Protein backbone atom coordinates (compact mmCIF):
# COMPACT_ATOMS: atom_id res chain seq x y z
CA MET A 1 -135.44 -29.48 -46.39
CA GLN A 2 -132.44 -31.21 -48.02
CA CYS A 3 -132.82 -33.90 -49.90
CA LEU A 4 -130.34 -36.90 -48.92
CA ARG A 5 -130.25 -38.39 -52.69
CA CYS A 6 -128.95 -35.29 -54.07
CA GLY A 7 -128.65 -32.62 -51.91
CA THR A 8 -131.46 -29.96 -52.99
CA GLN A 9 -133.05 -27.85 -50.82
CA ASN A 10 -137.02 -28.11 -51.02
CA ASP A 11 -139.45 -26.11 -49.54
CA TYR A 12 -142.68 -27.01 -49.08
CA ARG A 13 -144.26 -26.13 -52.04
CA ALA A 14 -141.80 -27.93 -54.20
CA ARG A 15 -142.14 -30.98 -52.13
CA GLU A 16 -146.04 -30.90 -52.69
CA ALA A 17 -145.81 -30.14 -56.49
CA ALA A 18 -143.30 -33.25 -56.73
CA SER A 19 -145.96 -35.36 -54.79
CA GLY A 20 -143.64 -35.44 -51.51
CA GLY A 21 -140.34 -35.92 -53.18
CA CYS A 22 -137.56 -33.92 -54.32
CA LYS A 23 -137.92 -31.16 -57.00
CA ASN A 24 -134.81 -31.96 -58.49
CA CYS A 25 -134.25 -35.85 -58.48
CA GLY A 26 -137.96 -37.02 -57.48
CA ALA A 27 -136.43 -39.05 -54.27
CA LYS A 28 -139.17 -39.51 -51.68
CA PHE A 29 -139.03 -37.87 -48.50
CA VAL A 30 -139.84 -40.25 -45.68
CA PHE A 31 -141.19 -37.31 -43.24
CA GLU A 32 -143.09 -34.18 -43.67
CA PRO A 33 -143.03 -31.65 -40.58
CA ARG A 34 -145.60 -29.39 -42.02
CA LYS A 35 -148.27 -32.87 -41.93
CA GLY A 36 -147.32 -33.63 -38.57
CA ASP A 37 -144.23 -35.59 -38.40
CA GLN A 38 -141.88 -34.82 -35.44
CA ILE A 39 -138.49 -34.97 -37.84
CA THR A 40 -137.10 -34.18 -41.02
CA ASP A 41 -135.43 -36.77 -42.82
CA LEU A 42 -131.94 -35.08 -42.34
CA ALA A 43 -132.41 -35.23 -38.71
CA PHE A 44 -133.06 -38.97 -38.87
CA GLN A 45 -129.95 -39.36 -40.76
CA ARG A 46 -127.88 -37.47 -38.28
CA ALA A 47 -129.28 -39.20 -35.43
CA ILE A 48 -127.90 -42.55 -37.17
CA VAL A 49 -124.64 -41.03 -37.82
CA ALA A 50 -124.72 -40.00 -34.03
CA VAL A 51 -125.14 -43.63 -32.72
CA SER A 52 -122.86 -45.10 -35.15
CA ASP A 53 -120.27 -42.57 -34.67
CA ASP A 54 -120.38 -41.77 -38.24
CA GLY A 55 -120.13 -45.59 -39.08
CA ARG A 56 -117.52 -46.43 -37.07
CA LEU A 57 -119.53 -48.50 -34.26
CA ALA A 58 -121.91 -51.08 -34.42
CA TRP A 59 -125.31 -49.93 -32.44
CA LEU A 60 -128.59 -51.04 -30.88
CA GLU A 61 -131.74 -49.97 -32.22
CA ARG A 62 -132.63 -49.34 -28.66
CA GLN A 63 -129.68 -46.62 -28.86
CA LEU A 64 -131.16 -44.95 -32.12
CA TYR A 65 -134.56 -45.06 -30.16
CA TYR A 66 -132.93 -42.76 -27.46
CA GLU A 67 -131.47 -40.67 -30.34
CA ILE A 68 -134.21 -39.57 -32.12
CA ALA A 69 -136.45 -39.30 -29.03
CA ARG A 70 -133.76 -36.39 -28.26
CA ARG A 71 -134.30 -34.64 -31.61
CA VAL A 72 -138.15 -35.16 -31.28
CA ARG A 73 -137.78 -33.58 -27.89
CA LYS A 74 -136.08 -30.43 -29.86
CA ARG A 75 -139.01 -29.98 -31.56
CA ARG A 76 -141.48 -30.12 -28.74
CA LEU A 77 -141.01 -26.86 -27.35
CA TRP A 78 -143.29 -27.49 -25.03
CA HIS A 79 -141.76 -30.24 -23.03
CA ARG A 80 -138.69 -28.47 -23.22
CA LEU A 81 -140.37 -25.12 -21.57
CA THR A 82 -141.84 -27.21 -18.67
CA ARG A 83 -138.79 -29.72 -18.53
CA ARG A 84 -140.89 -32.78 -19.31
CA ALA A 85 -138.93 -35.32 -17.55
CA ARG A 86 -139.96 -38.12 -19.10
CA ILE A 87 -139.25 -39.35 -22.87
CA SER A 88 -141.01 -37.48 -25.61
CA LEU A 89 -141.57 -40.05 -28.07
CA GLU A 90 -143.25 -43.38 -27.20
CA HIS A 91 -141.69 -46.59 -28.40
CA GLU A 92 -144.00 -47.40 -30.66
CA GLU A 93 -144.25 -44.52 -32.63
CA PHE A 94 -140.22 -44.81 -32.95
CA GLN A 95 -140.71 -48.28 -34.65
CA ARG A 96 -142.99 -46.70 -37.26
CA MET A 97 -140.83 -44.04 -38.07
CA LEU A 98 -138.06 -46.60 -38.46
CA ALA A 99 -140.17 -48.89 -40.52
CA ARG A 100 -140.68 -45.89 -42.81
CA TRP A 101 -136.99 -45.03 -42.90
CA ILE A 102 -136.46 -48.33 -44.01
CA SER A 103 -138.89 -48.73 -46.54
CA VAL A 104 -137.48 -45.80 -48.50
CA TYR A 105 -133.25 -45.99 -47.50
CA GLY A 106 -133.30 -49.39 -46.76
CA ARG A 107 -132.00 -50.74 -43.29
CA PRO A 108 -129.48 -48.61 -41.55
CA GLU A 109 -125.62 -49.81 -41.38
CA GLY A 110 -124.09 -51.41 -38.47
CA ARG A 111 -127.51 -52.04 -36.32
CA LEU A 112 -127.07 -54.95 -34.05
CA ALA A 113 -129.04 -57.98 -34.47
CA ARG A 114 -130.67 -59.58 -31.56
CA GLY A 115 -128.36 -62.11 -29.93
CA ALA A 116 -125.32 -61.36 -32.26
CA PHE A 117 -122.91 -63.54 -29.82
CA ALA A 118 -125.52 -65.98 -29.01
CA SER A 119 -123.66 -68.51 -31.04
CA ASP A 120 -120.06 -69.72 -30.38
CA LEU A 121 -118.23 -66.90 -32.54
CA ARG A 122 -114.32 -67.67 -31.70
CA SER A 123 -113.46 -68.91 -35.02
CA GLU A 124 -115.15 -65.71 -36.88
CA PRO A 125 -113.64 -62.13 -37.26
CA LEU A 126 -116.66 -60.34 -35.15
CA ALA A 127 -115.06 -62.00 -32.03
CA PRO A 128 -111.91 -64.06 -32.37
CA ASP A 129 -110.80 -63.50 -28.95
CA ALA A 130 -114.01 -63.15 -27.06
CA GLY A 131 -113.15 -66.53 -25.07
CA ASP A 132 -109.66 -65.59 -24.62
CA TYR A 133 -108.15 -66.45 -20.54
CA ALA A 134 -105.84 -63.32 -20.66
CA PHE A 135 -108.23 -60.93 -19.81
CA GLU A 136 -107.41 -58.35 -16.53
CA ARG A 137 -111.09 -57.62 -15.89
CA LEU A 138 -114.12 -58.61 -15.69
CA LEU A 139 -117.39 -56.63 -16.60
CA VAL A 140 -121.02 -58.27 -15.76
CA VAL A 141 -124.08 -55.94 -17.24
CA ASP A 142 -127.22 -56.42 -16.89
CA SER A 143 -128.75 -56.63 -20.45
CA ASP A 144 -127.71 -59.49 -23.16
CA ASP A 145 -128.29 -56.33 -25.69
CA ILE A 146 -125.18 -54.32 -23.90
CA ALA A 147 -123.20 -57.29 -23.96
CA ASP A 148 -123.80 -57.56 -27.56
CA PHE A 149 -122.67 -53.98 -28.35
CA LEU A 150 -119.90 -53.95 -25.97
CA LEU A 151 -118.19 -57.32 -27.56
CA ALA A 152 -119.14 -56.29 -31.26
CA ASN A 153 -117.48 -52.55 -30.88
CA GLY A 154 -114.08 -54.17 -29.47
CA PHE A 155 -114.30 -52.88 -25.52
CA HIS A 156 -113.30 -56.82 -24.72
CA SER A 157 -110.04 -56.90 -26.72
CA ASP A 158 -109.05 -53.05 -26.41
CA HIS A 159 -109.22 -53.40 -22.47
CA LYS A 160 -108.35 -57.16 -21.57
CA CYS A 161 -111.90 -57.16 -20.31
CA ALA A 162 -114.28 -59.91 -20.26
CA VAL A 163 -117.74 -58.94 -20.94
CA LEU A 164 -121.12 -61.33 -19.97
CA ALA A 165 -124.46 -60.51 -18.98
CA GLU A 166 -126.01 -61.23 -16.02
CA ARG A 167 -127.93 -64.31 -16.67
CA GLY A 168 -124.28 -66.05 -18.15
CA TYR A 169 -124.74 -64.59 -21.97
CA PRO A 170 -122.68 -65.29 -23.84
CA SER A 171 -123.38 -68.81 -22.62
CA TRP A 172 -120.20 -70.33 -24.56
CA ALA A 173 -118.06 -67.65 -23.04
CA TYR A 174 -119.55 -67.70 -20.01
CA ASP A 175 -118.73 -71.43 -19.66
CA LEU A 176 -115.36 -71.19 -20.80
CA LEU A 177 -114.22 -68.32 -18.36
CA ILE A 178 -115.96 -68.41 -15.39
CA PRO A 179 -114.60 -71.48 -13.66
CA LYS A 180 -111.05 -70.23 -14.72
CA LEU A 181 -112.23 -66.62 -13.28
CA ARG A 182 -113.31 -68.14 -10.18
CA GLU A 183 -109.79 -69.93 -9.75
CA GLU A 184 -108.13 -66.81 -10.85
CA PRO A 185 -109.77 -63.95 -10.12
CA PRO A 186 -109.31 -60.78 -12.55
CA ALA A 187 -107.73 -57.65 -10.88
CA THR A 188 -111.06 -55.79 -11.34
CA VAL A 189 -114.71 -57.15 -11.40
CA ALA A 190 -117.13 -53.89 -12.37
CA VAL A 191 -121.05 -54.40 -12.95
CA LEU A 192 -122.88 -51.92 -15.20
CA HIS A 193 -126.83 -51.44 -15.07
CA ALA A 194 -129.80 -49.49 -15.90
CA ALA A 195 -130.89 -46.78 -13.28
CA ASP A 196 -133.72 -49.14 -11.65
CA LEU A 197 -134.15 -51.31 -8.44
CA ASP A 198 -132.77 -54.78 -10.58
CA GLY A 199 -129.83 -52.97 -11.70
CA CYS A 200 -129.07 -51.53 -8.28
CA GLY A 201 -128.99 -54.99 -7.13
CA LEU A 202 -126.56 -56.43 -9.34
CA ARG A 203 -123.26 -55.76 -7.41
CA ASP A 204 -124.92 -58.33 -4.67
CA ARG A 205 -125.70 -60.88 -6.82
CA VAL A 206 -122.36 -61.09 -8.62
CA GLN A 207 -120.55 -60.53 -5.43
CA ASP A 208 -122.57 -63.54 -3.73
CA ASP A 209 -124.31 -65.60 -6.28
CA THR A 210 -122.45 -69.25 -6.68
CA ARG A 211 -122.73 -68.71 -10.33
CA TRP A 212 -120.51 -65.53 -10.63
CA PHE A 213 -117.98 -65.13 -7.04
CA GLY A 214 -119.79 -66.26 -4.11
CA GLY A 215 -117.60 -67.79 -1.88
CA VAL A 216 -114.42 -66.80 -3.59
CA LYS A 217 -112.76 -64.40 -0.68
CA SER A 218 -110.45 -62.17 -2.84
CA VAL A 219 -113.19 -60.54 -5.10
CA GLU A 220 -114.55 -57.35 -4.59
CA VAL A 221 -117.42 -56.16 -7.23
CA ILE A 222 -117.45 -52.44 -8.32
CA ASP A 223 -120.70 -51.15 -9.27
CA ALA A 224 -120.18 -48.58 -11.94
CA GLY A 225 -123.49 -47.19 -12.29
CA LEU A 226 -125.67 -46.58 -13.52
CA ARG A 227 -127.57 -45.33 -9.95
CA PRO A 228 -130.49 -43.35 -9.41
CA GLY A 229 -128.09 -40.05 -8.88
CA ASP A 230 -126.30 -40.92 -12.17
CA ALA A 231 -129.83 -40.83 -13.76
CA ARG A 232 -130.12 -36.73 -12.78
CA ARG A 233 -128.12 -35.83 -16.00
CA PHE A 234 -130.36 -37.85 -18.34
CA ARG A 235 -133.64 -35.37 -17.80
CA GLY A 236 -135.86 -35.97 -20.94
CA VAL A 237 -135.40 -39.68 -21.60
CA TYR A 238 -136.92 -41.20 -18.05
CA LEU A 239 -139.21 -44.35 -18.10
CA ASP A 240 -141.89 -44.36 -15.77
CA GLY A 241 -140.54 -44.96 -12.17
CA GLN A 242 -141.40 -48.28 -10.29
CA VAL A 243 -142.67 -49.64 -6.87
CA VAL A 244 -139.68 -49.41 -4.05
CA HIS A 245 -140.09 -50.67 -0.30
CA VAL A 246 -137.80 -49.16 2.23
CA PRO A 247 -135.62 -49.92 3.49
CA SER A 248 -133.91 -51.62 0.84
CA PRO A 249 -130.74 -53.45 0.97
CA THR A 250 -129.77 -52.23 -2.73
CA VAL A 251 -131.02 -48.69 -2.56
CA SER A 252 -130.60 -45.74 -0.01
CA VAL A 253 -133.86 -43.83 0.89
CA ASP A 254 -132.78 -40.69 -1.26
CA GLU A 255 -132.56 -43.56 -4.32
CA ALA A 256 -135.91 -45.21 -3.47
CA GLU A 257 -137.39 -41.79 -3.83
CA LEU A 258 -135.80 -41.32 -7.40
CA LEU A 259 -136.65 -44.25 -8.70
CA ARG A 260 -140.50 -44.34 -7.82
CA LYS A 261 -140.08 -41.19 -9.85
CA HIS A 262 -138.37 -42.55 -12.72
CA ARG A 263 -135.75 -45.21 -13.77
CA LEU A 264 -133.33 -45.05 -16.98
CA GLU A 265 -131.93 -47.34 -19.20
CA LEU A 266 -128.32 -48.14 -20.20
CA GLU A 267 -129.03 -47.41 -24.09
CA THR A 268 -129.73 -43.73 -22.89
CA VAL A 269 -126.20 -43.75 -22.86
CA ARG A 270 -124.60 -42.40 -26.61
CA PRO A 271 -122.78 -45.27 -27.57
CA ARG A 272 -119.03 -43.38 -27.26
CA ALA A 273 -119.62 -41.92 -24.49
CA LEU A 274 -120.27 -44.83 -22.92
CA LEU A 275 -117.67 -46.90 -24.15
CA ASN A 276 -115.18 -43.73 -22.85
CA VAL A 277 -116.96 -43.85 -20.03
CA LEU A 278 -116.53 -47.34 -18.90
CA ALA A 279 -112.74 -46.95 -20.34
CA ALA A 280 -112.03 -44.49 -18.05
CA MET A 281 -113.35 -46.31 -15.42
CA LEU A 282 -111.65 -49.64 -15.98
CA ILE A 283 -108.50 -47.83 -16.80
CA HIS A 284 -108.47 -44.36 -14.34
CA GLY A 285 -110.42 -46.45 -11.95
CA GLU A 286 -107.68 -48.97 -11.00
CA GLU A 287 -105.14 -45.98 -10.11
CA ASP A 288 -107.90 -43.66 -8.54
CA PRO A 289 -110.61 -46.18 -7.10
CA LEU A 290 -114.13 -45.31 -8.11
CA THR A 291 -114.59 -44.57 -4.46
CA ASP A 292 -112.41 -41.91 -4.36
CA HIS A 293 -114.68 -39.92 -7.19
CA PRO A 294 -117.99 -38.80 -5.40
CA GLY A 295 -121.11 -38.57 -7.20
CA PRO A 296 -124.75 -38.15 -6.03
CA GLY A 297 -125.53 -40.16 -3.58
CA GLY A 298 -122.27 -40.58 -2.48
CA GLY A 299 -121.36 -43.27 -5.79
CA PRO A 300 -118.90 -42.41 -8.15
CA ASP A 301 -119.24 -39.46 -10.50
CA TRP A 302 -117.94 -40.56 -13.95
CA TRP A 303 -121.17 -39.83 -16.30
CA GLY A 304 -120.76 -35.86 -15.45
CA ASP A 305 -122.32 -34.39 -18.24
CA GLY A 306 -120.86 -36.35 -20.83
CA PRO A 307 -122.84 -39.15 -21.87
CA TRP A 308 -125.69 -36.69 -22.53
CA GLY A 309 -123.35 -33.89 -24.15
CA ASP A 310 -121.27 -36.22 -26.33
CA GLY A 311 -122.57 -36.47 -29.89
CA GLY A 312 -125.10 -33.53 -30.36
CA GLY A 313 -125.55 -31.79 -27.57
CA ASP A 314 -129.34 -31.90 -27.87
CA GLY A 315 -130.29 -32.60 -24.19
CA ASP A 316 -132.20 -30.77 -21.66
CA HIS A 317 -129.48 -32.26 -19.05
CA VAL A 318 -130.02 -31.90 -15.66
CA GLY A 319 -126.86 -31.53 -13.29
């Protein structure tokens, strides 16, 4: 294994002789595959590089979890041979791995704290324009964490797109923006959500709820995914399915069958790919309506192979 401090290669005998450290500089290794660890220090570091786009992006701990899980799956040959659908790493085990990593190398740079935009940050350099009225688009997401991720990486300013979470987070931005957006609706209103039953109902809630655009006739809300059919491309990081009764007003019979088997969180999409796909949806979707890009189950096919394959190619996707 390669020492991350000095770059020296250490075989197992050398690591044992150095009490689990580097034979050259003595720096301790965090993980030891010969003793049951499912990842090496270098692989863990590369996962951090992947989610941060080599330090260019702020990222969520949950995004790192899925990136580590991909790399653990790569080492679990039986899971790959049997094309195991469910994620190969429990979150509790990941948390223990991350704690061990931090104890040796410190906290990884770029990790977003929970509620990063809960306070009014218009006077701070992180998002001075998050409440700007000049937005041409609105994206409503089903997760406060995903809203933080998009805002921290400047998606709102890069694409003139306000970003809010369904529950009205950040509340200061919601209170400032929604009255104006209801009065003068943006050209595009889209929702982004997990591939689960609640997420699939987000478009209808934003369309009909008076907290959003209920009663506003000139607004047509677009569902940008993830739909259950989109999840086919993410095999290997599924979570357990859920009870879905049919007929359902928000999912088709085929989608209900998929959701009974598995569900998928947005954090499974690699950070850079998520930003790129959303940008393509908003920009190209206005030139070519999303409905002109049919995908699984009749929905838009913007997700394709890219969100899985971008940034490392460690997936076992099903196309």
